[in-house]
Coordinates of C-alpha atoms in Angstrom, one line a residue:
M126 CA -56.7 -20.5 -34.9
F127 CA -57.7 -17.3 -33.0
D128 CA -55.5 -18.1 -30.3
L129 CA -52.4 -19.2 -32.4
L130 CA -52.4 -15.8 -34.2
T131 CA -53.3 -14.1 -30.5
N132 CA -50.0 -16.2 -29.2
I133 CA -47.8 -15.0 -32.2
L134 CA -48.9 -11.3 -32.1
I135 CA -47.9 -11.2 -28.2
W136 CA -44.4 -12.8 -29.0
I137 CA -43.9 -10.1 -31.7
I138 CA -44.6 -7.4 -28.9
A139 CA -43.0 -9.0 -26.3
I140 CA -39.5 -9.5 -27.8
P141 CA -39.0 -6.0 -28.9
V142 CA -40.1 -4.7 -25.1
F143 CA -37.9 -7.6 -23.6
L144 CA -34.6 -6.7 -25.4
I145 CA -35.5 -2.4 -24.8
L146 CA -36.0 -3.3 -21.1
F147 CA -33.0 -5.7 -21.0
R148 CA -30.4 -2.6 -22.4
A149 CA -32.3 -0.4 -20.0
I150 CA -32.3 -1.9 -16.8
P151 CA -29.2 -1.7 -14.6
K152 CA -27.2 -5.0 -14.3
D153 CA -27.3 -5.1 -10.3
W154 CA -31.3 -5.9 -11.0
F155 CA -30.6 -9.2 -12.6
R156 CA -28.7 -10.4 -9.3
I157 CA -31.5 -9.1 -7.5
F158 CA -33.9 -10.7 -9.5
G159 CA -32.2 -13.9 -9.3
L160 CA -32.5 -13.8 -5.5
V161 CA -36.1 -12.6 -5.9
I162 CA -36.9 -15.7 -8.0
F163 CA -35.3 -18.1 -6.1
T164 CA -36.8 -16.6 -2.4
A165 CA -40.1 -16.9 -4.6
L166 CA -39.7 -20.9 -5.3
V167 CA -38.9 -21.4 -1.7
V168 CA -41.8 -19.9 -0.4
I169 CA -43.9 -21.7 -2.9
I170 CA -42.5 -25.1 -1.6
F171 CA -42.6 -24.1 2.0
A172 CA -46.3 -22.8 1.8
S173 CA -47.4 -26.1 0.2
F174 CA -47.0 -28.1 3.4
R175 CA -49.8 -28.1 6.0
F176 CA -47.5 -27.5 9.0
V177 CA -47.2 -23.8 7.9
E178 CA -50.4 -22.6 9.4
D179 CA -48.6 -23.4 12.9
P180 CA -47.2 -20.2 14.8
V181 CA -43.7 -20.8 14.0
P182 CA -43.7 -21.8 10.2
K183 CA -46.6 -19.1 9.5
I184 CA -44.0 -16.4 10.7
V185 CA -41.4 -17.8 8.7
V186 CA -43.7 -17.7 5.5
E187 CA -45.0 -14.3 6.5
F188 CA -41.3 -13.1 6.3
L189 CA -40.2 -14.8 3.1
S190 CA -43.4 -13.4 1.7
F191 CA -43.0 -10.0 2.7
P192 CA -40.5 -8.7 -0.2
F193 CA -43.6 -10.0 -2.6
T194 CA -45.7 -7.5 -1.1
L195 CA -46.6 -3.9 -2.5
T196 CA -45.2 -2.3 1.1
G197 CA -42.4 -5.0 0.6
I198 CA -40.9 -3.6 -2.8
I199 CA -41.2 0.0 -1.9
L200 CA -39.1 -0.6 1.3
L201 CA -36.8 -3.0 0.3
L202 CA -36.1 -0.6 -3.1
L203 CA -35.3 2.1 -0.6
F204 CA -33.2 0.0 1.8
F205 CA -31.0 -1.6 -0.9
N206 CA -30.3 1.8 -2.7
F207 CA -29.3 3.3 0.9
W208 CA -27.2 0.2 1.4
L209 CA -25.8 -0.6 -1.8
R210 CA -25.1 3.0 -2.9
L211 CA -25.5 5.9 -0.9
K212 CA -24.2 4.6 2.6
D213 CA -20.4 4.5 1.4
L214 CA -20.8 7.3 -1.0
K215 CA -18.2 9.7 -1.5
I216 CA -17.9 13.0 -3.5
K217 CA -14.6 14.9 -3.8
S218 CA -14.4 18.4 -4.5
G219 CA -11.9 19.9 -6.6
D220 CA -11.5 20.6 -10.6
K221 CA -9.6 17.3 -11.6
V222 CA -11.3 15.0 -9.5
D223 CA -13.5 12.4 -11.3
N224 CA -16.3 11.6 -9.3
K225 CA -17.8 9.2 -12.3
G226 CA -18.3 6.4 -10.2
A227 CA -20.5 8.6 -7.7
A228 CA -22.2 10.0 -10.7
D229 CA -23.2 6.4 -11.8
K230 CA -24.7 5.6 -8.7
V231 CA -26.6 9.0 -8.4
A232 CA -27.9 8.1 -11.7
I233 CA -29.3 4.6 -10.7
V234 CA -30.9 5.7 -7.3
T235 CA -32.5 8.7 -9.2
K236 CA -33.8 6.0 -11.8
E237 CA -34.6 3.6 -8.9
I238 CA -36.5 6.5 -6.7
L239 CA -38.5 7.3 -9.3
I240 CA -39.6 3.9 -9.8
V241 CA -40.7 3.9 -6.1
L242 CA -42.5 7.4 -6.5
I243 CA -44.3 6.0 -9.6
L244 CA -45.1 2.8 -7.8
F245 CA -46.6 4.4 -4.6
A246 CA -48.2 6.7 -6.5
V247 CA -50.1 4.4 -8.6
S248 CA -50.7 2.1 -5.3
T249 CA -52.3 5.1 -3.6
N250 CA -54.2 6.9 -6.1
N251 CA -58.0 6.2 -6.2
A252 CA -58.6 5.5 -9.9
T253 CA -56.0 2.9 -10.3
S254 CA -57.0 1.3 -7.3
E255 CA -60.4 0.9 -8.3
L256 CA -59.5 0.0 -11.5
F257 CA -57.6 -3.1 -10.2
T258 CA -60.6 -3.9 -8.0
C259 CA -62.9 -3.5 -10.8
Y260 CA -60.8 -5.6 -12.8
L261 CA -60.7 -8.6 -10.7
E262 CA -64.6 -8.3 -10.1
Q263 CA -65.4 -8.1 -13.6
Q264 CA -63.5 -11.5 -14.3
G265 CA -65.6 -12.8 -11.0
A266 CA -68.5 -11.9 -12.8
N267 CA -67.4 -13.5 -15.7
A268 CA -66.6 -16.6 -13.8
V269 CA -70.3 -16.6 -12.0
E270 CA -71.5 -16.6 -15.5
Q271 CA -69.4 -19.3 -16.8
S272 CA -70.6 -21.5 -13.6
Y273 CA -74.2 -21.8 -14.4
R274 CA -73.3 -23.7 -17.5
R275 CA -74.0 -27.3 -17.5
P276 CA -73.8 -29.9 -20.4
V277 CA -77.7 -30.4 -21.3
R278 CA -77.1 -34.2 -22.4
N279 CA -75.4 -34.8 -18.9
L280 CA -78.5 -33.6 -16.9
S281 CA -81.8 -35.7 -16.7
E282 CA -85.2 -33.7 -16.5
Q283 CA -85.5 -33.6 -13.1
E284 CA -81.8 -32.4 -12.4
L285 CA -82.2 -29.9 -15.4
A286 CA -85.7 -28.5 -13.9
D287 CA -83.7 -28.5 -10.1
F288 CA -80.9 -26.4 -11.8
K289 CA -83.3 -23.8 -13.6
R290 CA -85.1 -23.5 -10.3
G291 CA -82.2 -23.0 -7.9
V292 CA -82.0 -26.2 -6.0
Y293 CA -79.0 -26.7 -4.0
D294 CA -78.0 -29.7 -1.9
L295 CA -74.9 -27.7 -0.2
I296 CA -74.3 -24.1 -0.1
V297 CA -70.8 -23.6 0.5
V298 CA -69.1 -20.3 2.4
L299 CA -65.4 -19.9 2.7
A300 CA -63.7 -18.1 5.1
E301 CA -60.7 -17.1 3.3
N302 CA -60.2 -13.2 2.5
P303 CA -62.7 -11.9 5.6
P304 CA -65.1 -10.5 6.0
Y305 CA -67.5 -13.4 5.5
E306 CA -70.7 -11.7 7.4
P307 CA -72.1 -10.7 4.0
R308 CA -71.6 -14.5 2.6
L309 CA -73.3 -15.6 5.4
Q310 CA -76.4 -12.9 5.1
E311 CA -76.4 -14.3 1.8
A312 CA -76.2 -17.9 2.4
I313 CA -79.2 -17.3 4.9
R314 CA -81.2 -15.4 2.3
L315 CA -81.1 -18.3 0.0
W316 CA -81.9 -21.0 2.4
N317 CA -84.8 -19.1 3.7
A318 CA -86.0 -18.7 0.2
A319 CA -85.6 -22.4 -0.7
N320 CA -88.5 -24.9 -0.6
P321 CA -89.2 -26.3 3.1
Q322 CA -89.1 -30.0 1.3
Q323 CA -85.9 -29.2 -0.2
K324 CA -83.5 -27.1 2.4
P325 CA -79.8 -27.1 1.2
Y326 CA -77.2 -27.8 4.0
I327 CA -74.9 -24.8 4.6
L328 CA -70.9 -25.7 4.6
L329 CA -68.9 -23.4 6.3
S330 CA -65.0 -24.2 5.5
G331 CA -62.8 -22.1 7.5
G332 CA -59.6 -24.0 9.2
R333 CA -57.4 -21.1 10.3
H334 CA -57.9 -20.4 14.6
T335 CA -58.8 -17.4 15.6
T336 CA -56.4 -16.9 18.2
R337 CA -52.8 -17.7 18.8
P338 CA -52.6 -20.4 20.5
A339 CA -55.7 -21.9 19.4
T340 CA -58.9 -21.2 21.8
K341 CA -60.3 -24.8 23.0
G342 CA -63.9 -25.1 23.1
Y343 CA -66.9 -27.0 21.4
P344 CA -67.9 -26.4 17.9
C345 CA -70.2 -23.6 16.9
L346 CA -69.1 -21.7 20.0
T347 CA -71.8 -23.8 21.9
A348 CA -71.4 -22.8 25.8
P349 CA -69.9 -25.2 28.1
E350 CA -71.5 -27.8 30.3
A351 CA -72.4 -25.4 33.8
L352 CA -73.8 -27.5 36.3
P353 CA -76.6 -27.9 37.7
T354 CA -78.5 -26.4 35.0
R355 CA -76.5 -27.1 31.9
T356 CA -75.0 -30.8 31.5
K357 CA -72.6 -32.5 29.7
E358 CA -75.8 -34.4 27.9
N359 CA -77.3 -30.5 26.6
V360 CA -73.5 -29.9 25.0
R361 CA -73.7 -33.1 23.2
N362 CA -77.3 -32.8 22.2
E363 CA -76.5 -29.0 20.9
I364 CA -73.5 -30.6 18.7
A365 CA -75.0 -34.1 17.6
S366 CA -78.5 -34.9 19.3
R367 CA -79.1 -38.5 20.6
A368 CA -81.8 -40.5 18.9
G369 CA -85.2 -39.8 20.4
T370 CA -84.3 -36.3 20.9
P371 CA -85.3 -33.2 19.3
N372 CA -83.2 -32.4 16.6
I373 CA -81.1 -29.3 17.7
G374 CA -77.7 -30.3 16.7
L375 CA -75.2 -29.4 13.9
R376 CA -75.7 -31.7 10.9
Y377 CA -71.9 -32.9 10.8
D378 CA -68.4 -31.9 12.1
P379 CA -66.0 -34.4 11.3
R380 CA -63.9 -33.7 14.9
Y381 CA -66.8 -35.4 16.3
E382 CA -67.8 -38.0 13.7
G383 CA -68.1 -40.8 16.1
Y384 CA -71.1 -39.0 17.5
F385 CA -72.8 -38.4 14.5
T386 CA -72.9 -41.9 13.2
N387 CA -73.4 -43.5 16.9
T388 CA -75.9 -41.5 18.4
A389 CA -75.6 -44.1 21.4
N390 CA -71.9 -42.7 22.3
P391 CA -71.8 -41.8 25.8
S392 CA -71.6 -37.9 26.6
D393 CA -69.3 -37.8 28.9
G394 CA -66.2 -38.2 26.8
I395 CA -67.3 -35.6 24.7
P396 CA -63.9 -33.7 24.3
Q397 CA -63.0 -29.7 23.6
V398 CA -61.2 -28.9 20.3
D399 CA -59.5 -26.2 18.7
L400 CA -61.5 -23.7 17.5
T401 CA -61.3 -22.1 14.1
E402 CA -62.9 -19.6 11.5
A403 CA -65.6 -21.8 10.7
D404 CA -66.8 -22.1 14.0
Q405 CA -66.9 -18.4 14.4
M406 CA -69.2 -18.5 11.0
C407 CA -71.5 -21.2 12.6
D408 CA -71.7 -19.0 15.9
L409 CA -72.7 -16.1 13.9
L410 CA -75.3 -17.8 11.7
T411 CA -77.3 -19.6 14.4
N412 CA -77.2 -16.4 16.4
L413 CA -79.4 -14.5 13.6
P414 CA -82.6 -13.2 14.6
N415 CA -85.5 -15.6 13.8
F416 CA -83.2 -18.5 12.4
S417 CA -83.1 -20.9 14.8
G418 CA -84.4 -23.7 13.4
I419 CA -81.0 -23.7 10.8
R420 CA -78.5 -25.3 13.2
P421 CA -79.3 -28.9 11.9
F422 CA -78.3 -27.8 8.3
I423 CA -75.4 -26.7 9.1
I424 CA -72.0 -28.6 7.9
I425 CA -68.4 -27.4 9.7
E426 CA -65.2 -28.0 7.6
P427 CA -62.7 -27.2 10.3
S428 CA -59.3 -27.8 8.2
G429 CA -59.6 -25.6 5.0
V430 CA -56.8 -22.7 5.3
T431 CA -56.8 -21.5 1.6
V432 CA -59.5 -22.0 -1.4
R433 CA -57.5 -25.0 -2.7
S434 CA -57.5 -27.0 0.7
S435 CA -60.8 -25.9 1.2
G436 CA -62.0 -27.8 -1.9
D437 CA -59.8 -30.7 -0.9
E438 CA -61.6 -31.1 2.5
I439 CA -64.7 -30.6 1.2
S440 CA -64.3 -33.1 -1.3
K441 CA -63.5 -35.7 1.5
L442 CA -66.1 -34.3 3.7
I443 CA -68.5 -35.2 1.0
K444 CA -67.5 -38.6 0.8
S445 CA -67.5 -39.0 4.8
L446 CA -71.0 -37.8 4.5
E447 CA -72.3 -40.0 1.7
K448 CA -70.2 -43.2 3.5
N449 CA -72.2 -42.6 7.1
K450 CA -75.3 -42.1 4.9
L451 CA -76.0 -38.7 6.2
L452 CA -75.7 -37.3 2.8
R453 CA -77.2 -38.9 -0.3
E454 CA -74.8 -40.7 -2.8
D455 CA -74.1 -39.2 -6.0
A456 CA -72.2 -41.6 -8.6
R457 CA -72.7 -39.0 -11.5
N458 CA -70.9 -35.9 -9.8
S459 CA -74.3 -34.2 -10.6
R460 CA -74.3 -32.6 -6.9
R461 CA -75.9 -29.2 -7.0
I462 CA -73.4 -27.1 -4.8
L463 CA -73.2 -23.2 -4.3
L464 CA -70.1 -21.6 -3.8
I465 CA -70.4 -18.1 -1.8
T466 CA -67.2 -16.2 -1.7
S467 CA -65.8 -12.8 -2.3
P468 CA -66.0 -11.0 -5.6
I469 CA -62.3 -10.6 -5.9
E470 CA -61.4 -14.0 -5.2
A471 CA -64.2 -15.3 -7.1
T472 CA -62.5 -16.4 -10.5
R473 CA -59.9 -18.4 -8.5
A474 CA -62.4 -20.1 -6.4
F475 CA -64.6 -21.4 -9.5
L476 CA -61.5 -22.3 -11.1
S477 CA -59.9 -24.1 -8.5
F478 CA -63.1 -26.1 -7.4
R479 CA -63.4 -27.1 -10.8
N480 CA -60.0 -28.5 -11.3
Q481 CA -61.1 -30.6 -8.2
D482 CA -64.1 -32.1 -9.7
L483 CA -66.6 -29.9 -7.5
N484 CA -69.0 -28.8 -10.0
A485 CA -70.1 -25.8 -7.9
S486 CA -72.4 -23.1 -9.0
L487 CA -70.8 -19.5 -7.8
T488 CA -72.3 -16.2 -6.7
T489 CA -70.6 -13.6 -4.8
A490 CA -71.1 -11.2 -1.6
G491 CA -69.5 -8.3 -0.1
Y492 CA -70.2 -5.0 1.9
P493 CA -70.9 -2.3 -0.6
S494 CA -67.9 -0.3 0.6
D495 CA -65.6 -3.2 -0.5
S496 CA -67.2 -4.4 -3.9
H497 CA -69.7 -2.8 -6.8
T498 CA -72.9 -3.7 -7.5
D499 CA -72.9 -2.1 -10.9
L500 CA -69.5 -2.2 -12.7
A501 CA -70.5 -0.9 -15.6
K502 CA -72.0 2.5 -13.5
Q503 CA -69.5 2.6 -10.6
C504 CA -66.0 1.5 -12.2
P505 CA -63.9 4.0 -14.0
W506 CA -63.6 3.6 -17.9
P507 CA -62.3 1.2 -19.6
I508 CA -64.1 -1.3 -17.0
G509 CA -67.1 1.3 -16.8
K510 CA -69.2 1.7 -20.0
Q511 CA -68.8 5.6 -19.8
F512 CA -65.6 7.8 -19.8
Q513 CA -66.1 9.9 -16.7
I514 CA -63.5 12.3 -14.9
Q515 CA -64.2 12.8 -11.4
H516 CA -62.4 15.0 -8.8
R517 CA -61.5 12.1 -6.2
Y518 CA -59.6 10.2 -9.1
F519 CA -56.9 13.0 -8.4
L520 CA -56.9 12.0 -4.7
F521 CA -54.3 9.6 -3.0
N522 CA -55.2 8.1 0.1
A523 CA -54.3 5.1 2.8
T524 CA -57.6 3.3 2.0
S525 CA -56.4 3.2 -1.8
F526 CA -53.4 1.5 -0.9
V527 CA -55.0 -1.1 1.1
R528 CA -57.3 -1.8 -2.1
S529 CA -54.2 -2.3 -4.3
E530 CA -52.4 -4.4 -2.0
R531 CA -55.4 -6.8 -2.0
A532 CA -55.6 -6.7 -5.5
W533 CA -52.1 -7.3 -5.9
T534 CA -52.0 -10.4 -3.5
E535 CA -55.1 -12.0 -5.3
I536 CA -53.1 -11.7 -8.5
K537 CA -50.0 -13.1 -6.8
E538 CA -52.6 -16.0 -5.8
L539 CA -53.7 -16.4 -9.5
I540 CA -50.1 -16.6 -10.4
F541 CA -49.6 -19.4 -7.8
Y542 CA -52.5 -21.7 -8.8
T543 CA -51.4 -21.5 -12.3
L544 CA -47.9 -22.7 -11.6
R545 CA -49.1 -25.6 -9.7
F546 CA -51.6 -26.6 -12.1
W547 CA -54.6 -25.9 -9.7
L548 CA -57.0 -23.9 -12.1
R549 CA -59.1 -25.5 -15.0
P550 CA -60.3 -23.6 -17.8
P551 CA -64.3 -22.9 -18.1
L552 CA -66.2 -24.2 -20.7
T553 CA -65.9 -22.2 -23.8
D554 CA -66.9 -24.6 -26.8
E555 CA -70.4 -24.5 -28.6
A556 CA -72.0 -27.7 -27.1
P557 CA -75.4 -26.8 -25.8
Y558 CA -75.2 -25.8 -22.5
Y559 CA -77.6 -24.6 -19.9
P560 CA -78.5 -21.6 -19.8
K561 CA -78.7 -20.9 -23.8
P562 CA -77.4 -17.8 -24.9
A563 CA -80.3 -15.9 -26.4
E564 CA -80.6 -15.8 -30.0
T565 CA -80.5 -13.2 -31.8
T566 CA -82.9 -12.5 -35.1
P567 CA -80.9 -12.0 -38.5
K568 CA -82.1 -8.4 -40.1

């Protein structure tokens, strides 16, 4: 009932606002608006194909999507105002000369330049850009809380006990929206704190190539052979160790599936592959000091380039690992997965994984300069609890514009995922879940 009344109230407010804007907005804008909608549909359809990560299609997508960035909106408004209205503008002098057409054009240009200035001021202002970021981080914090809710009746006693203690089978680190170094540090912290008998595997997902054209090499940036001290056999053991040799290789990499499922495969034919962000993350992770023993717990997923495609590839990877007896089977879909992502994309990642039947718990990690550790104290009101006026809220800089652009990009991604039905709402009913909400004693 509450949702119905809320929707009715939204329509009551939206209809008058729409009528006011319809009368106030210049008619030329509707032609531009239609072109924008058509271009958006083309970009959405085109971006759904996997080949868009190739160099030429990627350039085309970036070109088509430029008008939907804050920079593109501002530049295109300025360009079209000059090209359509000011380029051939002629103002005649004299008492009996009618300049009504020129006056109308100048009036329209004045309105649109004012819109550009407002948009630019809002984007570069410290207070508004931080407010946009804080809002997305607040939604991410809500997603983190929701991700730890599990139907109690669907968990066995051992599963519930493991869930309470934070025992995981997989820790997933996504490469989308770098920098990803804080996520790797959080993954290594959780892995180090885990029980030695229940160490989780760390799954690194990132399919974007680190260079153009793609650099050839071995996974995890493994050093190539260098005779006579380093042979092909040494390289192979660091990728997929042979049976009977010390296990210093990775846990799994689908590009070398045959070497993981058949340890007797000869090492001479081991090929080099196109290196991706997953390999770069693996290299960073294995080169951290005092963590040399983590390599056999690393799983590389080298194909996912977005949150959605990473979820698809991770689902396939888990099934492949179960099929090859490299991971225990889980017919009830109760696998304990922890997803580590950036605070700003946490909501999209959680709802997307949930839509793909990946029951992942969620945590976030980021540099202090890129995120907030205490939203109530560090964010402007109304996200923050206290109304405080600081001098920096009246300043403008390029860093704030970058922050606003990043928030706007995430909002576009959320809209895109919603239109494609790639998001599943979280649990909000009154069934018994863990953790249970704190009970309040009646006064």
